[in-house]
Coordinates of C-alpha atoms in Angstrom, one line a residue:
Chain A
M1 CA -35.6 2.1 -75.4
A2 CA -39.0 2.2 -77.1
L3 CA -40.2 3.9 -80.8
R4 CA -43.0 5.0 -82.2
I5 CA -44.3 3.5 -85.3
E6 CA -46.1 5.3 -87.9
T7 CA -48.1 4.0 -90.8
V8 CA -48.7 6.0 -93.9
N9 CA -50.7 4.6 -96.3
L10 CA -49.5 1.2 -95.4
S11 CA -51.1 -1.2 -97.6
C12 CA -49.8 -5.6 -98.1
G13 CA -50.7 -8.4 -99.9
Y14 CA -49.7 -11.4 -101.6
G15 CA -49.1 -11.3 -105.4
A16 CA -51.9 -9.6 -107.0
A17 CA -54.3 -10.2 -103.5
T18 CA -54.4 -7.2 -101.0
A19 CA -54.8 -8.1 -97.9
V20 CA -55.0 -4.7 -95.8
S21 CA -55.2 -1.1 -97.6
D22 CA -54.5 2.4 -96.9
V23 CA -54.0 1.7 -92.8
S24 CA -52.5 5.2 -91.1
L25 CA -51.7 4.6 -88.2
T26 CA -49.8 5.9 -85.3
I27 CA -48.7 3.6 -82.4
E28 CA -47.4 5.2 -80.0
P29 CA -44.2 3.9 -78.1
K30 CA -44.4 2.5 -73.8
S31 CA -48.1 2.0 -74.4
V32 CA -50.2 -1.4 -75.7
T33 CA -52.1 -0.9 -79.1
A34 CA -54.7 -3.5 -79.3
I35 CA -55.7 -4.6 -82.9
I36 CA -58.9 -5.9 -83.3
G37 CA -61.1 -7.1 -86.0
P38 CA -62.3 -10.0 -87.7
S39 CA -60.9 -13.0 -89.3
G40 CA -59.4 -12.1 -92.8
C41 CA -59.2 -8.4 -92.0
G42 CA -55.4 -8.6 -92.8
K43 CA -54.4 -7.7 -88.5
S44 CA -52.3 -10.1 -88.6
T45 CA -50.5 -9.1 -92.2
F46 CA -50.1 -5.7 -91.2
L47 CA -48.6 -6.4 -87.9
R48 CA -45.8 -8.6 -89.9
S49 CA -45.2 -5.9 -92.2
L50 CA -44.5 -4.0 -89.2
N51 CA -41.0 -5.5 -89.0
R52 CA -40.5 -6.8 -92.6
L53 CA -41.7 -10.5 -91.9
H54 CA -43.9 -10.4 -94.7
E55 CA -42.0 -9.9 -97.0
A56 CA -40.5 -13.5 -95.8
V57 CA -43.4 -14.7 -97.7
P58 CA -42.9 -15.6 -101.4
G59 CA -45.4 -12.6 -103.5
A60 CA -45.3 -10.1 -100.8
T61 CA -46.2 -6.9 -101.4
V62 CA -46.2 -3.4 -99.7
Q63 CA -46.7 0.1 -100.8
G64 CA -46.7 2.9 -98.9
E65 CA -44.5 3.7 -95.3
V66 CA -43.6 2.4 -92.2
L67 CA -42.3 4.5 -90.2
L68 CA -40.2 3.9 -86.7
D69 CA -39.4 7.3 -85.2
D70 CA -39.6 8.9 -88.9
D71 CA -37.1 6.4 -90.3
D72 CA -38.9 4.2 -93.0
I73 CA -38.1 0.8 -92.3
Y74 CA -39.3 0.5 -96.3
A75 CA -36.6 2.7 -97.4
P76 CA -34.1 0.5 -99.9
S77 CA -30.8 1.6 -98.0
V78 CA -32.8 -0.1 -95.0
D79 CA -31.9 -4.0 -94.5
A80 CA -34.7 -6.4 -93.5
V81 CA -32.7 -7.4 -90.7
E82 CA -31.1 -4.6 -88.6
V83 CA -34.8 -3.8 -88.9
R84 CA -35.8 -7.0 -86.8
R85 CA -33.3 -6.4 -84.5
L86 CA -35.1 -3.3 -83.8
V87 CA -38.8 -5.1 -83.9
G88 CA -38.9 -8.2 -81.6
M89 CA -41.9 -10.8 -82.4
V90 CA -43.9 -13.2 -80.4
F91 CA -46.4 -16.1 -82.5
Q92 CA -49.8 -17.3 -82.1
K93 CA -48.3 -21.0 -81.3
P94 CA -45.5 -20.7 -79.5
N95 CA -42.5 -22.1 -81.1
P96 CA -39.4 -22.4 -79.6
F97 CA -36.4 -24.0 -81.4
P98 CA -36.4 -27.5 -80.9
T99 CA -33.1 -28.5 -81.0
M100 CA -32.1 -26.1 -78.5
S101 CA -32.1 -25.8 -74.3
I102 CA -34.0 -23.8 -72.6
F103 CA -30.6 -21.3 -72.3
D104 CA -29.6 -21.8 -75.4
N105 CA -33.7 -20.1 -77.0
V106 CA -33.4 -17.3 -74.8
A107 CA -29.3 -16.8 -75.4
A108 CA -30.0 -17.4 -79.7
G109 CA -30.9 -14.0 -80.8
L110 CA -27.3 -12.8 -79.5
R111 CA -25.5 -15.7 -79.9
L112 CA -26.3 -15.5 -83.4
A113 CA -25.8 -12.3 -84.1
G114 CA -22.0 -12.9 -83.0
M115 CA -21.7 -12.6 -79.3
R116 CA -19.7 -15.2 -77.4
R117 CA -19.3 -13.5 -74.3
R118 CA -20.3 -16.3 -71.8
E119 CA -20.9 -13.8 -68.4
I120 CA -22.9 -11.2 -71.1
L121 CA -25.0 -14.2 -72.6
T122 CA -25.7 -15.6 -68.7
D123 CA -26.6 -12.1 -67.6
A124 CA -29.3 -11.5 -71.0
V125 CA -30.4 -14.8 -70.5
N126 CA -31.6 -14.0 -66.8
R127 CA -32.8 -10.9 -67.3
A128 CA -34.9 -12.0 -69.9
L129 CA -36.5 -14.8 -68.4
R130 CA -37.1 -12.7 -65.2
D131 CA -38.7 -10.1 -67.6
A132 CA -41.0 -13.1 -68.6
G133 CA -41.5 -14.1 -65.7
L134 CA -40.2 -17.5 -66.4
W135 CA -36.8 -17.4 -64.1
G136 CA -38.5 -19.3 -61.2
E137 CA -39.9 -21.8 -63.3
V138 CA -36.7 -22.9 -65.0
V139 CA -34.0 -21.9 -62.9
N140 CA -33.2 -25.7 -62.2
R141 CA -33.6 -26.5 -65.7
L142 CA -31.9 -24.2 -68.0
D143 CA -29.8 -27.1 -69.8
K144 CA -32.9 -29.1 -70.6
P145 CA -34.9 -29.2 -74.1
A146 CA -37.5 -26.2 -74.3
Q147 CA -39.7 -28.2 -75.5
S148 CA -40.0 -30.2 -71.6
L149 CA -42.2 -26.8 -70.9
S150 CA -45.4 -26.3 -71.2
G151 CA -47.1 -24.2 -73.4
G152 CA -47.7 -21.5 -71.6
Q153 CA -43.9 -21.4 -70.7
Q154 CA -43.2 -21.7 -73.3
Q155 CA -44.5 -18.8 -74.9
R156 CA -43.4 -16.7 -72.3
L157 CA -39.5 -18.4 -73.3
C158 CA -40.5 -17.4 -76.6
I159 CA -40.9 -13.3 -75.6
A160 CA -38.1 -13.9 -73.2
R161 CA -36.3 -14.7 -76.3
A162 CA -37.8 -11.7 -77.9
I163 CA -36.8 -9.2 -75.6
A164 CA -33.4 -10.4 -75.0
V165 CA -32.0 -9.0 -77.7
Q166 CA -33.8 -5.8 -76.7
P167 CA -35.5 -4.9 -79.4
Q168 CA -37.4 -1.3 -79.1
V169 CA -41.2 -2.9 -79.9
L170 CA -42.4 -6.0 -79.8
L171 CA -45.3 -7.3 -82.1
M172 CA -47.8 -10.0 -80.6
D173 CA -49.8 -12.1 -83.0
E174 CA -52.4 -13.5 -81.0
P175 CA -50.1 -15.2 -78.7
C176 CA -52.7 -16.4 -76.2
S177 CA -54.7 -18.2 -78.8
A178 CA -52.8 -21.7 -78.1
L179 CA -53.1 -21.0 -74.4
D180 CA -55.2 -22.4 -71.0
P181 CA -56.8 -18.9 -69.1
I182 CA -54.4 -19.3 -66.3
S183 CA -51.4 -19.2 -69.2
T184 CA -53.6 -16.2 -70.6
L185 CA -53.5 -14.4 -67.6
A186 CA -49.2 -14.7 -67.1
I187 CA -49.2 -12.8 -70.2
E188 CA -51.5 -10.6 -69.6
D189 CA -49.9 -9.5 -66.6
L190 CA -46.6 -9.7 -68.5
I191 CA -47.5 -7.3 -71.3
T192 CA -48.6 -5.0 -69.0
R193 CA -45.7 -4.6 -67.1
L194 CA -43.6 -4.7 -70.5
K195 CA -45.1 -1.8 -71.7
D196 CA -43.0 0.3 -69.3
D197 CA -40.2 -0.5 -71.7
Y198 CA -41.7 -1.2 -74.8
T199 CA -43.8 -0.6 -77.4
I200 CA -45.9 -3.5 -77.9
V201 CA -48.4 -4.1 -80.8
I202 CA -50.8 -6.8 -79.9
V203 CA -53.4 -8.6 -82.5
T204 CA -56.1 -10.3 -80.7
H205 CA -59.5 -12.2 -81.0
N206 CA -60.0 -12.1 -77.8
M207 CA -62.4 -8.4 -76.8
Q208 CA -62.0 -9.0 -73.4
Q209 CA -58.5 -9.1 -74.2
A210 CA -57.9 -6.2 -75.8
A211 CA -60.0 -4.1 -73.2
R212 CA -57.8 -6.1 -70.3
V213 CA -54.3 -5.4 -71.9
S214 CA -53.9 -2.2 -74.1
D215 CA -53.9 1.6 -74.1
T216 CA -55.3 2.3 -77.6
T217 CA -57.3 -0.1 -79.8
A218 CA -57.3 0.1 -83.8
F219 CA -60.5 -2.4 -84.9
F220 CA -59.7 -3.7 -88.6
T221 CA -62.3 -5.1 -90.8
V222 CA -63.1 -6.7 -94.3
D223 CA -66.2 -6.3 -96.2
G224 CA -66.9 -9.2 -97.9
P225 CA -64.0 -12.3 -99.1
G226 CA -61.6 -12.0 -100.9
M227 CA -61.7 -8.1 -100.1
A228 CA -59.0 -5.8 -98.7
G229 CA -59.2 -4.7 -95.1
R230 CA -58.9 -1.6 -93.9
L231 CA -58.7 0.3 -90.8
V232 CA -62.1 1.4 -89.1
E233 CA -61.3 2.9 -86.6
T234 CA -58.8 3.9 -83.8
G235 CA -58.9 5.8 -80.3
T236 CA -58.3 5.1 -76.7
T237 CA -59.1 1.4 -75.8
E238 CA -61.7 3.4 -73.1
Q239 CA -63.4 5.0 -76.3
I240 CA -63.3 2.1 -78.8
F241 CA -65.2 -0.3 -76.1
R242 CA -67.6 2.7 -74.4
A243 CA -68.4 5.0 -77.6
P244 CA -66.7 3.8 -80.6
A245 CA -67.5 6.1 -83.3
Q246 CA -68.3 3.9 -86.1
R247 CA -71.1 1.9 -87.0
R248 CA -69.5 -1.2 -87.8
T249 CA -67.0 -1.3 -84.7
E250 CA -69.6 -0.8 -82.6
D251 CA -71.5 -3.8 -84.3
Y252 CA -68.4 -5.9 -83.9
I253 CA -67.6 -5.5 -80.0
T254 CA -71.3 -6.1 -79.5
G255 CA -70.9 -9.1 -80.6
R256 CA -73.9 -8.1 -83.7
F257 CA -70.9 -8.7 -86.3
G258 CA -68.5 -11.6 -86.9
Chain B
M1 CA -82.8 -29.8 -64.8
T2 CA -83.4 -28.4 -67.8
E3 CA -84.9 -31.3 -70.8
I4 CA -82.7 -31.4 -73.4
T5 CA -84.4 -32.3 -76.8
L6 CA -82.1 -34.2 -79.1
P7 CA -82.5 -34.0 -83.0
E8 CA -84.6 -36.7 -84.9
S9 CA -81.6 -39.4 -85.9
P10 CA -82.9 -41.8 -88.9
V11 CA -80.3 -44.3 -86.6
S12 CA -81.7 -43.9 -83.3
G13 CA -84.9 -45.3 -82.1
R14 CA -84.0 -48.1 -84.6
I15 CA -81.1 -49.9 -83.8
R16 CA -80.2 -49.6 -80.1
L17 CA -76.3 -50.5 -78.8
H18 CA -76.5 -54.2 -77.6
E19 CA -77.7 -55.1 -81.1
R20 CA -74.9 -53.4 -83.1
R21 CA -73.0 -56.2 -81.6
T22 CA -74.3 -58.8 -84.3
V23 CA -72.5 -57.4 -87.5
S24 CA -73.9 -59.5 -90.3
T25 CA -72.8 -63.1 -91.2
A26 CA -71.2 -61.3 -94.9
R27 CA -69.6 -58.2 -93.3
R28 CA -67.9 -60.6 -91.5
W29 CA -66.4 -62.7 -93.6
R30 CA -65.9 -59.8 -96.2
N31 CA -63.3 -58.4 -92.9
R32 CA -62.2 -62.3 -92.9
L33 CA -61.3 -62.8 -96.4
A34 CA -59.5 -58.8 -96.7
A35 CA -57.6 -59.4 -93.7
A36 CA -56.5 -63.1 -94.9
T37 CA -55.2 -61.3 -98.4
A38 CA -53.5 -58.8 -96.2
A39 CA -51.5 -61.2 -94.7
A40 CA -50.7 -63.5 -97.7
M41 CA -49.3 -60.9 -99.6
L42 CA -47.3 -59.8 -96.2
L43 CA -46.1 -63.3 -96.8
L44 CA -45.4 -63.1 -100.6
A45 CA -43.4 -59.9 -100.0
V46 CA -41.2 -60.8 -97.2
I47 CA -40.2 -64.1 -98.8
P48 CA -38.1 -63.1 -101.1
L49 CA -36.4 -60.9 -98.2
F50 CA -35.9 -63.5 -96.2
A51 CA -34.7 -66.6 -98.8
L52 CA -32.2 -63.8 -99.7
V53 CA -30.8 -62.6 -96.8
G54 CA -31.0 -66.5 -95.3
F55 CA -29.4 -68.5 -98.4
T56 CA -26.3 -65.7 -98.1
V57 CA -25.9 -66.4 -94.6
M58 CA -26.0 -70.0 -95.0
H59 CA -23.6 -70.3 -97.6
G60 CA -21.5 -67.2 -96.5
V61 CA -21.1 -67.5 -92.5
H62 CA -18.5 -70.0 -92.9
R63 CA -16.1 -67.7 -94.8
M64 CA -16.1 -65.1 -92.0
T65 CA -13.1 -66.1 -91.3
P66 CA -10.3 -63.4 -89.9
A67 CA -8.2 -64.7 -92.8
F68 CA -11.0 -64.2 -95.0
L69 CA -11.2 -60.7 -93.7
T70 CA -8.0 -59.9 -93.8
H71 CA -6.2 -61.4 -97.1
S72 CA -6.6 -59.9 -100.1
M73 CA -6.5 -61.6 -103.8
A74 CA -3.2 -61.2 -104.3
G75 CA -1.5 -64.0 -105.6
I76 CA -4.1 -66.1 -105.8
P77 CA -5.0 -68.4 -109.1
P78 CA -9.0 -68.5 -109.9
L79 CA -9.0 -72.5 -109.1
S80 CA -6.8 -72.2 -105.5
P81 CA -8.6 -71.5 -102.1
G82 CA -8.1 -68.7 -99.7
G83 CA -7.6 -65.6 -100.1
G84 CA -10.1 -63.0 -98.9
I85 CA -11.9 -59.0 -99.6
Y86 CA -9.6 -56.9 -97.7
H87 CA -8.7 -55.1 -100.9
A88 CA -12.0 -54.9 -101.7
V89 CA -13.1 -54.0 -98.4
I90 CA -11.2 -51.4 -98.0
G91 CA -12.3 -50.0 -101.6
T92 CA -15.1 -49.9 -101.0
L93 CA -14.8 -48.1 -98.1
E94 CA -13.0 -45.5 -99.7
Q95 CA -15.5 -45.2 -102.8
V96 CA -18.1 -44.7 -100.4
T97 CA -16.8 -42.1 -98.2
L98 CA -15.4 -40.3 -100.9
A99 CA -19.1 -40.1 -102.9
A100 CA -21.1 -39.1 -100.0
L101 CA -18.2 -36.2 -98.6
L102 CA -18.9 -35.2 -102.8
A103 CA -22.8 -35.8 -102.8
V104 CA -23.3 -34.7 -99.3
P105 CA -23.0 -31.2 -99.3
L106 CA -23.7 -30.7 -102.9
G107 CA -27.2 -32.7 -102.9
L108 CA -27.8 -30.1 -99.0
L109 CA -27.2 -27.7 -101.1
V110 CA -29.3 -28.1 -103.9
A111 CA -31.9 -29.4 -101.0
V112 CA -31.7 -25.7 -99.2
F113 CA -31.5 -24.2 -103.1
L114 CA -34.3 -25.5 -103.9
V115 CA -36.7 -25.2 -100.3
E116 CA -35.5 -22.4 -98.4
T117 CA -34.7 -19.9 -101.5
P118 CA -37.5 -20.3 -103.9
V119 CA -36.5 -18.8 -107.2
R120 CA -39.5 -18.6 -109.7
G121 CA -38.5 -20.4 -112.7
L122 CA -35.5 -22.3 -111.6
T123 CA -37.2 -23.9 -108.5
G124 CA -39.6 -26.4 -111.3
P125 CA -37.1 -27.0 -113.4
V126 CA -34.1 -28.1 -110.7
R127 CA -36.3 -30.4 -109.2
L128 CA -37.0 -31.4 -113.0
L129 CA -33.7 -32.3 -113.4
V130 CA -33.0 -33.9 -110.1
D131 CA -36.0 -36.1 -110.6
V132 CA -34.3 -36.9 -114.0
M133 CA -31.3 -38.2 -112.2
T134 CA -33.4 -40.4 -109.8
G135 CA -34.2 -42.4 -112.7
I136 CA -30.9 -42.5 -114.6
P137 CA -29.8 -46.6 -115.1
S138 CA -26.5 -46.6 -113.2
I139 CA -24.6 -47.9 -115.9
V140 CA -25.1 -45.4 -118.4
T141 CA -23.8 -43.5 -115.0
G142 CA -20.9 -45.2 -115.2
L143 CA -20.2 -45.4 -119.1
F144 CA -20.5 -40.9 -118.4
V145 CA -17.8 -41.0 -116.4
F146 CA -16.0 -43.3 -118.2
S147 CA -16.2 -41.8 -121.5
F148 CA -15.6 -37.9 -119.5
W149 CA -13.8 -38.6 -117.1
V150 CA -11.5 -42.1 -117.7
I151 CA -11.4 -41.2 -121.8
G152 CA -12.0 -37.9 -122.1
L153 CA -9.8 -36.4 -119.3
H154 CA -7.1 -39.0 -119.3
Q155 CA -7.8 -39.7 -115.6
G156 CA -8.0 -43.8 -116.5
F157 CA -9.4 -46.1 -113.6
S158 CA -9.3 -45.1 -110.2
G159 CA -11.5 -45.2 -106.6
V160 CA -12.1 -41.5 -107.7
A161 CA -13.4 -42.5 -111.0
G162 CA -15.8 -44.8 -108.9
S163 CA -16.6 -42.2 -106.5
I164 CA -17.7 -39.8 -109.1
A165 CA -20.1 -42.4 -110.4
L166 CA -22.0 -42.9 -107.3
M167 CA -21.4 -39.2 -105.9
I168 CA -23.9 -39.0 -109.5
L169 CA -26.1 -41.8 -108.2
M170 CA -26.2 -40.5 -104.6
L171 CA -26.9 -36.9 -105.3
P172 CA -30.4 -37.1 -106.3
V173 CA -31.9 -39.2 -103.3
V174 CA -29.8 -37.2 -100.9
V175 CA -31.1 -33.9 -102.5
R176 CA -35.2 -35.0 -102.8
S177 CA -35.0 -37.1 -98.8
T178 CA -33.1 -33.7 -97.6
E179 CA -36.0 -31.8 -99.5
E180 CA -38.6 -33.5 -98.0
M181 CA -37.4 -32.9 -94.1
L182 CA -36.3 -29.3 -94.2
R183 CA -40.3 -28.9 -95.4
L184 CA -41.5 -30.7 -92.8
V185 CA -39.6 -28.0 -90.6
P186 CA -42.6 -25.9 -89.8
V187 CA -42.9 -22.3 -91.5
P188 CA -43.4 -20.8 -87.9
L189 CA -39.6 -21.9 -86.5
R190 CA -37.7 -20.1 -89.6
E191 CA -40.3 -17.0 -89.2
A192 CA -38.9 -16.7 -85.2
A193 CA -35.8 -17.0 -86.0
L194 CA -36.0 -14.6 -88.8
A195 CA -38.2 -12.5 -86.3
L196 CA -35.1 -12.3 -84.1
G197 CA -33.2 -10.7 -86.8
L198 CA -31.1 -13.5 -87.9
P199 CA -30.2 -13.1 -91.7
R200 CA -31.6 -16.0 -94.1
W201 CA -28.4 -18.1 -93.9
R202 CA -28.2 -17.9 -90.3
T203 CA -31.4 -19.1 -90.2
T204 CA -31.3 -22.3 -92.0
W205 CA -27.8 -23.1 -90.9
S206 CA -28.4 -23.1 -86.6
I207 CA -32.1 -23.6 -87.2
V208 CA -33.8 -24.9 -89.7
L209 CA -30.7 -27.8 -90.8
P210 CA -30.1 -28.4 -86.9
A211 CA -34.8 -29.5 -86.6
A212 CA -34.2 -31.5 -89.9
R213 CA -30.7 -32.7 -88.7
S214 CA -32.1 -37.1 -87.6
G215 CA -34.2 -36.9 -90.9
I216 CA -31.4 -35.9 -93.2
T217 CA -29.1 -37.8 -91.1
T218 CA -31.0 -40.7 -92.2
G219 CA -31.1 -39.8 -95.8
V220 CA -27.9 -39.7 -96.6
L221 CA -27.2 -42.8 -95.1
L222 CA -29.9 -44.2 -96.8
A223 CA -28.4 -43.1 -99.8
V224 CA -24.9 -44.6 -98.7
A225 CA -26.5 -47.8 -98.1
R226 CA -28.0 -47.4 -101.7
V227 CA -24.9 -47.3 -103.7
T228 CA -22.4 -49.4 -101.7
G229 CA -24.0 -52.0 -103.6
E230 CA -23.8 -50.7 -107.6
T231 CA -21.6 -53.2 -109.2
A232 CA -22.2 -52.0 -112.7
P233 CA -21.2 -48.2 -113.0
L234 CA -17.6 -49.5 -110.7
L235 CA -16.5 -52.0 -113.8
L236 CA -16.3 -49.2 -116.0
T237 CA -14.7 -46.6 -113.7
V238 CA -12.8 -48.7 -111.0
G239 CA -12.0 -51.6 -112.7
N240 CA -11.2 -54.8 -110.2
N241 CA -7.8 -55.7 -108.6
A242 CA -6.7 -58.3 -106.5
F243 CA -3.9 -56.3 -104.6
I244 CA -4.7 -54.0 -101.9
N245 CA -4.0 -50.4 -103.4
T246 CA -5.2 -48.5 -101.0
N247 CA -4.7 -45.0 -102.9
P248 CA -8.3 -43.9 -104.3
L249 CA -6.7 -41.2 -107.0
H250 CA -4.3 -43.4 -108.4
G251 CA -4.5 -47.2 -110.3
Q252 CA -7.5 -49.7 -110.6
Q253 CA -9.5 -50.4 -106.8
A254 CA -10.8 -53.7 -105.8
S255 CA -14.4 -53.5 -103.9
L256 CA -17.0 -55.4 -103.0
P257 CA -20.1 -55.6 -105.4
V258 CA -17.5 -55.9 -107.9
F259 CA -15.3 -58.5 -106.3
V260 CA -18.6 -60.5 -105.8
F261 CA -19.5 -60.2 -109.1
N262 CA -15.8 -61.5 -110.1
Q263 CA -16.0 -64.7 -108.3
T264 CA -19.6 -65.3 -109.3
G265 CA -18.5 -65.4 -113.1
S266 CA -15.8 -68.3 -112.5
A267 CA -16.6 -71.8 -112.9
F268 CA -15.1 -72.6 -110.2
D269 CA -16.5 -73.6 -106.6
V270 CA -14.1 -71.9 -104.7
A271 CA -14.7 -69.0 -106.2
V272 CA -18.3 -69.0 -105.8
Q273 CA -17.6 -69.6 -102.4
R274 CA -15.7 -66.5 -102.0
A275 CA -18.7 -64.8 -103.7
W276 CA -21.1 -65.9 -100.9
G277 CA -18.3 -64.2 -98.7
G278 CA -18.6 -61.2 -100.6
A279 CA -22.2 -60.6 -100.5
L280 CA -22.1 -61.6 -96.6
A281 CA -20.2 -59.0 -96.3
L282 CA -21.7 -56.3 -98.6
I283 CA -25.3 -57.2 -96.7
A284 CA -23.1 -56.7 -93.2
F285 CA -22.0 -53.3 -94.2
V286 CA -25.1 -52.2 -95.6
V287 CA -27.4 -53.7 -92.4
V288 CA -24.5 -51.9 -90.3
V289 CA -25.1 -48.1 -92.0
Y290 CA -28.9 -48.9 -91.8
L291 CA -28.6 -49.5 -87.9
T292 CA -26.5 -46.3 -87.8
A293 CA -29.3 -44.4 -89.5
R294 CA -31.6 -45.7 -87.5
L295 CA -29.8 -45.1 -84.4
L296 CA -28.9 -41.7 -85.1
T297 CA -32.5 -41.0 -85.9
R298 CA -33.2 -41.7 -82.3
S299 CA -31.1 -40.5 -80.1
K300 CA -31.6 -37.3 -81.8
S301 CA -34.9 -36.1 -81.2
P302 CA -36.3 -36.9 -77.8
R303 CA -39.7 -36.8 -77.8

């Protein structure tokens, strides 16, 4: 259950402004692809275009194609809701549903999609919490509010919530930037384990993190304020961090820029 | 140990910390003046409020007998003592409940439309309309329902006609308060739901509305409290009735505000006494609604 993503000349923007332009990138299944680059280079916008969440923003524009195993998710016949069931997402700040318990948060995706059978829900929730490495910490308080958890636990709960619906792809938008180093480590371990089953795309500001968890790295940049971000180069993480082909990439990862 | 040199500050060196304890006399007096003014304004503001509640309680509390609460004005001439507000309490409860049943779903839908599904070129005018509705005097609303519903559609005076008028008055309050509450729901929460593959309506219904529930409840109940005391539109749509009329769909009904209005219009002391009783009951009703609102808000948001 992991799909390949391929973007073909993808450009996304808001209204008249283009946030990121002309990205052609292949994301391999069962691997972790890191997207790095300075603020404003459009990496988050790019990520959000992969599950059609970008279009939830009023005035959002998309050109080009995003192929999920050869199916264009922007084809007119495709329902954005279906895409989002295949492509899950974890956000920068942990955002559990505040009115729901821990169990209900993880069950939310299935339950709101119409699943009513208690034993199936329980199974799915248990599995998702185990996969997210949260089971041991919450097993005795599944009925407590999700907001009673710590920030790092909440983020792992959000990951559990995302994988409970068994998506094909997991998008992560700076999932550790609001967390302390210990929680960050827990999430990174989790990412490494999850890549056996999912295609994972992670946007990060933290280059050590990209180097630690990813197999492939894509470097985006932006040439100035108000300009569109672009993909500079992509390659194995090893290659990008050891011997980048582009001068811009080298400047960025060595800290001479951005 | 490395020595750290701090940049030269215009303050450091000249003022040492212990010297700063002495605030200049002028500043201290200005501070006292400002605090005293604020306290005086607070007193001025609460005097009318306490006077009003105190006066009503003083005059009305001895009327709060079981007989007063359980009897109507049927067969009580204006000069005679006795009688009660039972018929008016029933009328107010029915009219306000009906008005809320009409206004709340409608208001919620309008607010959801304004916040969750912005349509270019439509959201602005709708919001403007709601704002204008907030400013419409209640007597105008009463006149409108009177000419449109009571006369125009030949419906006659009835509780439901009053409910329609109250609904029109409640609607903008419900819309605006709900809108504010929905706006407070963080965008990432909506995105989390959408990213799970929930359709927009599901996201709104199962995630956004529950997250804003306590605030919406407070807003609705405050709107209820607000219209409970409306008199003018009821005079034009419900009329009055000395008898108990439990059917809001047919015939004139009494209500607490109209009861008070009627009794104060009389020159006789017994009637004025009844008016005080009705006024106290009205205030008590509003206080109960308000306290319910506060209670619901507290218990639903465990922070």
